[in-house]
């Protein structure tokens, strides 16, 4: 089983979001970067499948060298090797093109991603890659199991329920809870990660279709109006007559 | 040239988020001096489709193939791509649902278009096609210029009001694409629908009542459910509540759960961690009920009550039930 896991390098969930240069770019100053939380579900599920069935897990990031600490972290968690496409990614289409190009050179049995990046919130790279490769993309998947060597069974979240889907390998899937329980790298993992192969390759194409012009932040809330707990029912009146939401 | 809107049905009716997408599509069409056509797939009542005229849709292409009652990405993409070609659509509008975002992304590849998901504004069309999208989990907005000839937009839920353009009924035309077995390779074997409390979908709900660890255990969830019922709301929860199996995971909202943007979000016994706020911060009005006056959630709230949920919520239920609808 050859599994590709795509990981995005994103600001930690507690980061303060600011912009620089005339609000044209994200201010990385003082921001800690982590593996996109959804991608960790994909990574751990891939490692679990490898442990059960044998095979390899390759992690792939499209990004600059500053993503390497998190790529090493993925190796420490249990991936076997890594590829970094050396580029400053500027939109999802570009990222999808890079992933599809790597996938075409290697016969992966499955390509796992996260449901969405927590920075640009596109939720599109997985479906784009599936379409580019002409293979199914199951998005978002909360469960993934192998039925046999050529078939996987997934649960896909839909609004108001879930679907059980069986697909032939290869396919793309994006992970969300409760697909797996993310792991923390242990000492041995951290040691061996240093010597695992990390290949750096140059990007293909370069077309950007969504050009980010500028950023802004939402307006601050006007402050909270407190209601006495004794008169809690008053809240309902305010919600109807003042906020007009009931 | 025209604008094409994909509308989704649920229980035969058109989803609220799709009525928003239709409104958006019509408004873009007005900006561009053209008309808006809708495409609908699967089980939707035809009179509901005709009523899209109210949102300004002039024509609906309807593929009633029963194999499409469940979402099958490849088949849906084929139908919509054919409709886009027939109508010479240069702008395609979806709601930012799982289905809309998935089909939008695949069409962006197939039609060589530019895609923006999570869109909150109509385009600025002087010198480009610039839309605003919500990014960094609601903590920022980005202006994005869609540079390809074909523009694909997934509109964030509850970002714009459903308009009544007051036009007559839309004409509904039968439509189909040549689907092959290969288009159904990833068709679901089985669909398991949740017991959506009172039929309100969390992602579509105008009001959401949400509970956190402060409610102590699943046996107390009647407080959340009864208040939700009295308000016609959907129920949600914080991540630890789902992790503890007090509630199912599909109710978990936040940065790593579902993002919601209702008109009213009521948080009961939730501390307001930054990851929780990331999934609810685009709600129009936020109410926080917490016994700790220092709970961080109050900083993000519009209305707050400091008190024990077990005393406060029954009073709210009583007041909500007394409202004339
Ligand atoms: C203006 C701008 C500036 C950016 N600056 C940077 C930067 O400085 N550094 C940087 O690393 N990225 C940068 N990016 C890229 C960004 O982090 C995303 O990789 C890209 O925009 C796709 O985001 P998305 O929200 O559409 O992804 P989604 O479609 O939401 O992602 C879904 C899944 O695709 C996979 N995926 C997404 N992106 C990548 C990736 N890059 N590599 C591997 N797998 C991926 C993950 O599994 C993810 O869970 C920038 C993007 C923009 C628009
Ligand atoms: C990477 C990452 C991603 C995460 N993603 C999410 C996410 O998507 N969604 C999410 O929710 N969390 C997420 N979290 C977890 C988040 O950090 C918090 O731990 C979580 O939101 C806390 O849940 P809570 O408010 O229910 O519980 P607690 O933090 O335990 O808060 C309980 C609150 O209830 C109050 N309380 C107690 N008793 C009563 C009472 N009788 N009446 C009224 N109030 C009472 C307390 O004062 C307290 O404020 C994430 C964390 C990480 C690290």
XYZ file of C-alpha atoms and ligand atoms in Angstrom:
677
model
C 0.000 0.000 0.000
C 1.536 3.319 -1.121
C -0.125 6.275 0.542
C 0.470 9.958 -0.164
C -0.509 12.429 2.554
C -0.585 16.120 1.649
C 0.151 18.473 4.484
C -0.272 22.193 4.623
C 1.839 24.394 6.902
C -0.552 26.760 8.711
C -0.578 29.266 11.581
C -1.297 27.650 14.946
C -4.971 27.786 15.890
C -4.317 30.377 18.623
C -2.471 32.790 16.288
C -3.321 36.451 16.128
C -4.064 37.243 12.526
C -2.450 40.424 11.192
C -1.400 41.729 7.810
C 1.547 43.753 6.576
C 2.604 45.725 3.531
C -0.568 47.700 3.002
C -2.686 44.707 4.046
C -1.375 42.752 1.092
C 0.238 39.861 2.942
C -0.158 37.789 6.068
C 2.146 38.869 8.891
C 4.148 35.785 9.883
C 5.922 37.687 12.640
C 5.704 35.787 15.921
C 3.381 33.204 14.399
C 3.957 29.560 15.167
C 3.281 27.226 12.237
C 1.776 23.769 12.653
C 0.640 20.905 10.453
C -2.924 21.776 9.439
C -5.012 19.983 12.136
C -7.219 18.182 9.600
C -4.128 16.871 7.820
C -3.012 15.227 11.056
C -6.126 13.060 10.967
C -5.177 11.998 7.430
C -1.585 11.352 8.447
C -2.403 9.194 11.459
C -4.981 7.197 9.518
C -2.394 6.583 6.793
C 0.114 5.367 9.389
C -2.507 3.111 10.989
C -3.294 1.551 7.592
C 0.403 1.066 6.916
C 0.869 -0.598 10.295
C -2.018 -2.943 9.578
C -1.325 -3.759 5.917
C 2.291 -2.823 5.251
C 3.453 -0.273 2.699
C 4.756 3.267 2.791
C 3.487 6.700 3.729
C 4.915 9.668 1.851
C 4.155 13.216 2.982
C 4.009 16.038 0.496
C 4.068 19.757 1.058
C 3.985 22.518 -1.495
C 5.829 25.308 0.193
C 9.070 26.983 1.044
C 11.907 25.695 3.234
C 10.280 27.156 6.353
C 7.766 24.261 6.176
C 10.505 21.682 6.778
C 10.211 21.533 10.595
C 6.595 20.417 10.176
C 7.509 18.008 7.400
C 10.083 16.485 9.798
C 7.372 16.347 12.436
C 5.209 14.276 10.069
C 8.176 11.960 9.543
C 8.617 11.743 13.326
C 4.959 10.789 13.709
C 5.597 7.866 11.364
C 5.695 8.786 7.677
C 8.521 7.083 5.749
C 9.672 9.805 3.414
C 8.754 13.286 2.245
C 8.610 15.470 -0.810
C 8.587 19.247 -0.749
C 7.683 21.093 -3.917
C 9.808 24.169 -3.575
C 7.394 27.014 -4.241
C 5.651 29.915 -2.591
C 2.087 28.717 -3.197
C -0.357 31.482 -3.994
C -3.556 29.684 -4.767
C -5.256 26.331 -4.485
C -5.171 25.573 -8.212
C -1.399 25.925 -8.236
C -1.073 23.636 -5.203
C -3.399 21.056 -6.769
C -1.352 21.097 -9.984
C 1.814 20.294 -8.031
C 0.188 17.462 -6.089
C -1.299 15.991 -9.283
C 2.103 16.145 -10.999
C 3.784 14.238 -8.132
C 0.938 11.720 -8.064
C 1.303 11.053 -11.797
C 4.950 10.096 -11.345
C 4.220 7.646 -8.517
C 1.481 5.083 -8.328
C -0.084 5.898 -4.996
C -2.952 3.696 -3.878
C -4.546 6.574 -2.051
C -4.005 10.280 -1.614
C -5.136 11.626 1.727
C -5.591 15.260 2.666
C -7.352 17.341 5.280
C -10.878 18.612 4.866
C -9.751 22.214 4.657
C -6.718 24.382 5.368
C -7.340 26.500 8.458
C -5.639 29.519 6.893
C -7.161 30.065 3.458
C -10.220 27.837 4.127
C -10.527 26.884 0.486
C -11.664 23.281 0.820
C -10.860 22.668 -2.819
C -7.375 21.202 -3.325
C -8.594 17.601 -2.776
C -11.430 17.788 -5.278
C -9.216 19.569 -7.800
C -6.575 16.840 -7.506
C -9.208 14.111 -7.915
C -10.505 15.813 -11.034
C -7.012 16.378 -12.461
C -6.172 12.697 -11.980
C -9.605 11.424 -13.043
C -10.100 9.481 -9.803
C -12.858 9.797 -7.181
C -12.448 12.310 -4.353
C -14.373 11.592 -1.184
C -14.704 14.826 0.750
C -14.987 15.043 3.719
C -14.476 11.519 5.010
C -14.924 10.702 8.678
C -14.017 7.013 8.331
C -11.695 5.068 6.061
C -11.142 1.314 5.985
C -9.883 -1.169 3.455
C -12.344 -3.832 2.362
C -9.669 -5.712 0.410
C -6.491 -4.900 -1.514
C -8.321 -2.945 -4.168
C -11.357 -1.474 -2.424
C -11.847 1.054 0.358
C -14.935 1.834 2.359
C -15.436 5.389 3.530
C -18.023 7.388 5.371
C -18.678 10.764 3.886
C -20.325 13.544 5.805
C -23.233 15.182 4.052
C -25.515 17.869 5.377
C -27.991 16.106 7.590
C -26.331 12.719 7.526
C -23.616 10.526 6.172
C -23.059 8.229 3.254
C -21.206 4.982 2.997
C -19.107 4.882 -0.142
C -17.059 2.026 -1.567
C -14.425 2.930 -4.119
C -11.694 1.182 -6.031
C -8.152 2.308 -5.403
C -6.695 4.779 -6.226
C -8.739 7.660 -4.851
C -8.432 10.966 -3.019
C -10.031 11.461 0.388
C -9.978 14.313 2.863
C -10.067 13.623 6.566
C -12.146 14.971 9.375
C -12.920 13.724 12.840
C -13.355 11.035 13.993
C -11.188 9.412 11.324
C -8.269 8.959 13.698
C -6.699 10.184 16.903
C -3.648 12.348 16.075
C -0.361 11.100 17.559
C 2.416 12.963 19.280
C 5.887 12.042 18.005
C 7.983 10.032 20.479
C 11.737 10.338 21.036
C 12.571 7.449 18.726
C 10.401 8.942 16.020
C 12.108 12.308 16.344
C 15.556 10.695 16.114
C 14.766 8.578 13.051
C 12.957 11.466 11.323
C 16.266 13.287 10.922
C 17.612 10.662 8.563
C 14.446 9.883 6.622
C 14.564 11.089 3.005
C 13.149 14.530 2.225
C 13.270 15.223 -1.462
C 12.964 18.780 -2.734
C 11.580 19.181 -6.244
C 10.855 22.214 -8.390
C 7.260 23.177 -9.291
C 5.564 22.654 -12.627
C 3.336 25.146 -14.413
C 2.747 28.249 -12.405
C -0.677 29.422 -13.313
C -2.485 31.352 -10.584
C -6.204 31.798 -11.099
C -7.211 33.497 -7.881
C -5.119 36.569 -7.291
C -5.196 37.786 -3.675
C -5.413 41.567 -3.780
C -5.714 42.549 -0.116
C -6.845 41.501 3.349
C -8.973 43.078 6.050
C -10.273 42.202 9.487
C -13.906 42.076 10.617
C -15.281 44.991 12.581
C -15.038 44.655 16.332
C -18.221 43.834 18.204
C -19.913 46.693 20.012
C -19.578 45.107 23.445
C -21.734 42.741 25.407
C -25.034 43.626 27.044
C -25.446 41.737 30.309
C -28.774 40.479 31.567
C -29.366 39.570 35.189
C -29.723 35.813 35.701
C -32.796 36.382 37.866
C -34.560 37.975 34.879
C -33.159 35.614 32.273
C -36.465 35.633 30.367
C -35.771 39.275 29.499
C -33.142 38.009 27.075
C -35.805 36.486 24.849
C -37.632 39.834 24.714
C -34.412 41.648 23.763
C -33.605 39.095 21.082
C -36.998 39.689 19.550
C -37.435 43.448 19.946
C -33.872 44.784 19.925
C -31.704 42.280 18.036
C -34.693 41.210 15.902
C -33.443 37.650 15.489
C -36.480 35.802 16.847
C -23.196 34.907 -21.833
C -25.179 34.112 -18.713
C -24.954 33.295 -15.019
C -25.658 29.731 -13.900
C -26.728 28.911 -10.334
C -26.727 25.409 -8.925
C -29.585 24.901 -6.439
C -29.747 22.040 -3.956
C -32.866 20.422 -2.593
C -33.548 18.945 0.805
C -36.745 16.947 1.364
C -37.997 18.250 -1.988
C -37.664 21.928 -1.079
C -34.848 24.237 -2.077
C -32.303 24.830 0.663
C -32.168 28.294 2.165
C -28.483 28.517 1.209
C -29.427 27.813 -2.403
C -32.009 30.619 -2.338
C -29.122 32.836 -1.228
C -27.015 31.533 -4.119
C -29.918 32.242 -6.508
C -30.173 35.785 -5.150
C -26.439 36.215 -5.650
C -26.608 34.821 -9.169
C -29.406 37.177 -10.156
C -27.585 40.179 -8.717
C -24.391 39.308 -10.604
C -26.445 38.826 -13.770
C -27.909 42.320 -13.262
C -24.409 43.733 -12.841
C -23.295 42.048 -16.054
C -26.459 42.864 -17.985
C -27.518 39.277 -18.502
C -29.912 36.671 -17.087
C -29.571 33.993 -14.434
C -30.431 30.357 -15.092
C -30.588 27.714 -12.387
C -29.743 24.044 -12.614
C -31.315 21.539 -10.202
C -30.614 17.847 -9.840
C -32.478 14.999 -8.160
C -35.489 15.194 -5.913
C -36.862 18.751 -5.919
C -40.515 19.713 -6.298
C -41.147 21.430 -9.611
C -43.272 24.162 -8.045
C -40.360 24.951 -5.712
C -38.190 25.328 -8.807
C -40.682 27.604 -10.536
C -40.738 29.772 -7.418
C -37.067 30.593 -8.004
C -38.522 33.341 -10.180
C -38.927 35.239 -6.933
C -35.148 35.353 -6.618
C -34.908 36.548 -10.223
C -34.133 33.219 -11.894
C -35.699 33.163 -15.349
C -35.191 29.532 -16.287
C -34.463 26.299 -14.441
C -32.808 23.288 -16.061
C -33.998 20.289 -14.128
C -32.435 16.835 -14.247
C -34.832 14.530 -12.400
C -32.792 11.328 -12.965
C -33.496 9.352 -9.793
C -29.942 7.983 -9.729
C -28.983 11.540 -8.789
C -31.123 11.739 -5.665
C -27.939 11.124 -3.731
C -24.930 13.297 -4.402
C -22.573 11.687 -6.913
C -19.824 14.181 -7.653
C -18.806 13.030 -11.140
C -22.370 12.787 -12.386
C -23.329 16.172 -10.932
C -20.272 17.766 -12.499
C -21.206 16.364 -15.888
C -24.758 17.714 -15.696
C -23.673 21.164 -14.537
C -20.813 21.370 -17.044
C -23.248 20.588 -19.843
C -25.667 23.216 -18.580
C -22.840 25.756 -18.352
C -21.847 25.030 -21.924
C -25.399 25.197 -23.249
C -26.056 28.509 -21.495
C -22.603 29.874 -22.289
C -22.230 30.608 -18.579
C -19.239 32.683 -17.559
C -20.194 32.912 -13.895
C -21.241 29.813 -11.950
C -22.716 30.261 -8.488
C -22.992 27.641 -5.736
C -23.697 27.730 -2.042
C -20.674 26.933 0.064
C -22.005 23.534 1.127
C -20.093 20.269 0.956
C -21.774 19.618 -2.370
C -21.374 23.131 -3.759
C -17.698 23.392 -2.833
C -16.929 19.928 -4.228
C -18.672 20.434 -7.534
C -17.234 23.954 -7.814
C -13.666 22.698 -7.375
C -14.064 19.959 -9.958
C -15.680 22.344 -12.432
C -12.844 24.815 -11.933
C -10.529 22.138 -13.324
C -12.870 20.959 -16.057
C -13.872 24.420 -17.304
C -10.455 25.937 -16.605
C -12.074 28.526 -14.350
C -11.129 30.551 -11.281
C -12.751 29.430 -8.050
C -13.482 31.316 -4.845
C -15.203 29.545 -1.948
C -16.602 31.151 1.236
C -17.555 34.301 -0.687
C -19.310 37.062 1.267
C -19.805 39.883 -1.277
C -20.953 40.544 -4.809
C -18.082 41.104 -7.245
C -16.500 44.435 -7.962
C -16.353 44.404 -11.714
C -14.577 47.669 -12.498
C -11.125 46.496 -13.507
C -11.413 42.788 -12.752
C -13.767 40.484 -10.941
C -12.981 40.934 -7.280
C -14.908 39.133 -4.540
C -14.390 39.044 -0.793
C -13.916 35.701 0.917
C -13.829 34.783 4.562
C -10.382 33.405 5.505
C -8.381 32.450 8.607
C -11.465 30.813 10.100
C -13.521 33.983 10.159
C -10.703 36.088 11.600
C -10.112 37.956 8.327
C -11.410 38.688 4.847
C -9.480 38.535 1.591
C -10.227 40.291 -1.673
C -9.545 37.955 -4.561
C -9.451 38.735 -8.251
C -10.767 35.841 -10.313
C -8.674 36.070 -13.441
C -9.935 33.224 -15.642
C -12.624 33.661 -18.243
C -14.984 31.440 -16.236
C -15.585 32.450 -12.608
C -16.901 30.000 -10.047
C -18.230 31.255 -6.752
C -19.368 29.405 -3.645
C -21.344 31.826 -1.493
C -20.887 31.605 2.275
C -24.088 30.707 4.074
C -26.144 33.513 5.557
C -23.805 36.145 4.084
C -26.554 37.831 2.105
C -30.290 38.265 2.409
C -32.576 36.273 0.171
C -34.080 38.876 -2.122
C -37.487 38.880 -3.697
C -36.947 40.229 -7.187
C -40.679 39.960 -7.698
C -40.484 38.405 -11.137
C -42.983 35.775 -12.230
C -42.450 32.043 -12.103
C -39.314 30.631 -13.660
C -39.799 28.251 -16.551
C -38.711 24.730 -15.724
C -37.112 22.731 -18.543
C -36.218 19.059 -18.427
C -32.517 18.559 -18.781
C -30.114 15.637 -18.818
C -26.544 14.713 -19.605
C -25.332 11.393 -20.990
C -24.264 9.656 -17.826
C -22.335 6.413 -17.912
C -21.678 3.799 -15.218
C -18.236 5.326 -14.683
C -19.909 8.517 -13.441
C -21.415 6.470 -10.624
C -18.204 4.702 -9.552
C -18.163 6.583 -6.254
C -21.927 6.532 -5.723
C -22.931 5.939 -2.095
C -23.954 2.407 -1.176
C -25.983 3.600 1.728
C -27.175 6.904 3.142
C -27.763 7.300 6.857
C -29.701 10.427 7.732
C -29.508 11.856 11.201
C -32.403 12.540 13.387
C -32.251 16.286 12.721
C -34.024 17.671 15.748
C -37.269 19.129 14.436
C -35.920 18.940 10.880
C -33.453 21.828 11.270
C -30.095 21.221 9.588
C -27.221 22.662 11.598
C -25.526 24.142 8.541
C -28.733 25.756 7.303
C -30.156 26.887 10.639
C -30.941 30.527 11.379
C -30.686 29.848 15.098
C -28.257 27.457 16.787
C -28.321 26.451 20.454
C -25.005 24.971 21.505
C -23.827 23.268 24.689
C -20.376 22.784 26.217
C -18.711 20.874 28.982
C -20.413 23.165 31.493
C -23.573 21.097 31.033
C -21.872 18.256 32.935
C -23.207 15.280 30.983
C -25.403 14.039 28.118
C -28.302 13.492 30.529
C -28.662 17.285 30.767
C -28.971 17.880 27.030
C -32.732 18.257 27.301
C -31.927 21.859 28.278
C -30.291 22.482 24.911
C -32.877 20.489 23.000
C -35.903 22.056 24.640
C -34.602 25.578 24.097
C -33.741 24.715 20.481
C -37.207 23.317 19.937
C -38.906 26.364 21.408
C -36.872 28.618 19.101
C -36.958 26.420 15.980
C -33.194 26.078 16.245
C -30.616 23.397 15.464
C -28.416 21.984 18.222
C -24.614 22.016 18.339
C -21.801 21.398 20.822
C -18.159 22.104 21.608
C -15.393 19.693 20.617
C -14.813 18.046 24.016
C -18.525 17.277 24.221
C -18.251 15.315 20.967
C -14.934 13.753 22.003
C -16.565 12.564 25.232
C -19.363 11.046 23.136
C -21.991 13.123 24.883
C -23.085 14.240 21.432
C -22.375 13.022 17.879
C -19.401 14.499 16.005
C -21.544 16.083 13.325
C -22.739 18.560 15.966
C -19.228 19.729 16.853
C -18.661 23.318 15.771
C -15.385 25.212 15.650
C -12.122 25.385 13.834
C -11.866 21.606 13.478
C -15.599 21.004 13.296
C -18.384 22.615 11.350
C -18.321 26.370 10.789
C -21.724 27.966 11.225
C -22.949 31.488 10.540
C -26.527 31.706 11.839
C -28.407 34.871 12.784
C -28.335 33.794 16.420
C -25.877 31.535 18.235
C -26.606 30.688 21.874
C -23.665 29.169 23.776
C -24.431 27.442 27.068
C -21.580 26.340 29.337
C -18.934 26.900 26.662
C -15.774 28.763 27.703
C -15.168 30.383 24.303
C -11.732 28.988 23.388
C -10.246 30.573 20.298
C -10.737 27.343 18.318
C -14.416 27.290 19.232
C -14.879 30.952 18.304
C -13.270 30.290 14.913
C -16.286 28.223 13.919
C -18.996 30.551 15.176
C -17.579 34.080 14.889
C -19.547 34.933 11.765
C -22.838 34.485 13.607
C -24.767 37.756 13.530
C -25.782 37.757 17.213
C -24.029 35.728 19.909
C -25.531 34.974 23.326
C -23.356 33.500 26.068
C -24.590 31.821 29.221
C -21.787 30.924 31.623
C -21.421 30.819 35.382
C -17.921 32.309 35.195
C -17.990 36.089 34.584
C -14.389 35.812 33.332
C -15.206 33.274 30.595
C -13.507 34.512 27.392
C -16.674 33.953 25.371
C -18.260 37.101 26.877
C -15.729 39.197 24.908
C -17.185 37.859 21.672
C -20.811 38.068 22.788
C -23.599 40.536 22.078
C -25.713 39.426 25.030
C -24.557 37.608 28.127
C -25.935 36.076 31.281
C -23.658 35.164 34.172
C -25.353 32.312 35.928
C -25.793 28.611 36.373
C -27.173 27.063 33.194
C -29.380 24.786 35.249
C -31.220 27.843 36.631
C -31.025 30.126 33.604
C -31.935 27.851 30.697
C -35.316 26.697 32.097
C -36.289 30.378 32.371
C -35.294 30.922 28.757
C -37.266 27.890 27.636
C -40.309 29.191 29.436
C -39.957 32.662 27.894
C -39.327 31.216 24.436
C -42.398 29.004 24.629
C -44.472 32.011 25.606
C -43.477 33.913 22.438
C -46.221 34.209 19.873
C -44.780 32.832 16.688
C -2.117 35.037 -0.521
C -1.590 33.675 -0.155
C -0.387 33.570 0.496
C 0.113 32.322 0.840
N 1.295 32.238 1.504
C 1.773 31.035 1.854
C 2.987 30.902 2.564
O 3.649 31.892 2.860
N 3.437 29.666 2.891
C 2.739 28.547 2.542
O 3.177 27.430 2.863
N 1.567 28.634 1.886
C 1.063 29.841 1.525
N -0.112 29.925 0.853
C -0.771 28.701 0.396
C -1.841 28.201 1.286
O -1.277 27.834 2.537
C -2.533 26.957 0.702
O -1.599 25.948 0.491
C -3.262 27.178 -0.604
O -3.727 28.495 -0.718
C -4.444 26.244 -0.648
O -5.321 26.660 0.357
P -6.797 26.179 0.458
O -7.364 26.831 1.664
O -7.489 26.341 -0.809
O -6.594 24.617 0.741
P -7.718 23.557 0.985
O -8.306 23.168 -0.296
O -8.628 24.011 2.052
O -6.826 22.372 1.534
C -7.316 21.050 1.565
C -6.169 20.118 1.791
O -5.243 20.209 0.703
C -3.933 19.957 1.177
N -3.090 21.135 0.933
C -3.466 22.439 0.911
N -2.396 23.218 0.705
C -1.325 22.400 0.607
C 0.057 22.612 0.402
N 0.554 23.848 0.249
N 0.865 21.544 0.340
C 0.388 20.285 0.483
N -0.921 20.027 0.703
C -1.757 21.072 0.743
C -4.054 19.693 2.668
O -4.179 18.320 2.889
C -5.340 20.417 3.019
O -5.951 19.910 4.180
C -0.614 31.160 0.506
C -1.845 31.274 -0.148
C -2.330 32.507 -0.475
C -3.649 32.581 -1.160
C -5.992 22.213 17.358
C -7.215 22.414 18.193
C -8.451 22.451 17.579
C -9.623 22.617 18.337
N -10.826 22.693 17.691
C -11.953 22.926 18.411
C -13.216 23.070 17.776
O -13.336 22.940 16.550
N -14.319 23.324 18.532
C -14.237 23.454 19.900
O -15.275 23.686 20.536
N -13.061 23.309 20.526
C -11.915 23.049 19.825
N -10.736 22.892 20.494
C -10.748 22.822 21.971
C -10.787 24.177 22.643
O -9.468 24.637 22.813
C -11.453 24.058 24.034
O -10.753 23.108 24.788
C -12.923 23.677 23.988
O -13.625 24.494 23.072
C -13.545 23.788 25.356
O -14.852 23.282 25.349
P -15.935 23.790 26.425
O -16.017 25.245 26.351
O -17.158 22.984 26.208
O -15.304 23.283 27.799
P -14.555 24.083 28.944
O -13.423 24.853 28.414
O -14.299 23.074 29.989
O -15.610 25.144 29.431
C -16.760 24.853 30.136
C -17.392 26.173 30.506
O -18.620 25.933 31.147
C -18.748 26.834 32.221
N -19.652 26.197 33.201
C -19.381 25.177 34.034
N -20.472 24.854 34.731
C -21.467 25.670 34.337
C -22.816 25.816 34.682
N -23.391 25.040 35.597
N -23.532 26.773 34.084
C -22.974 27.589 33.136
N -21.692 27.476 32.764
C -20.943 26.530 33.349
C -17.361 27.050 32.736
O -17.270 28.303 33.408
C -16.561 27.027 31.444
O -16.417 28.322 30.890
C -9.546 22.734 19.746
C -8.298 22.689 20.364
C -7.136 22.538 19.617
C -5.828 22.538 20.318
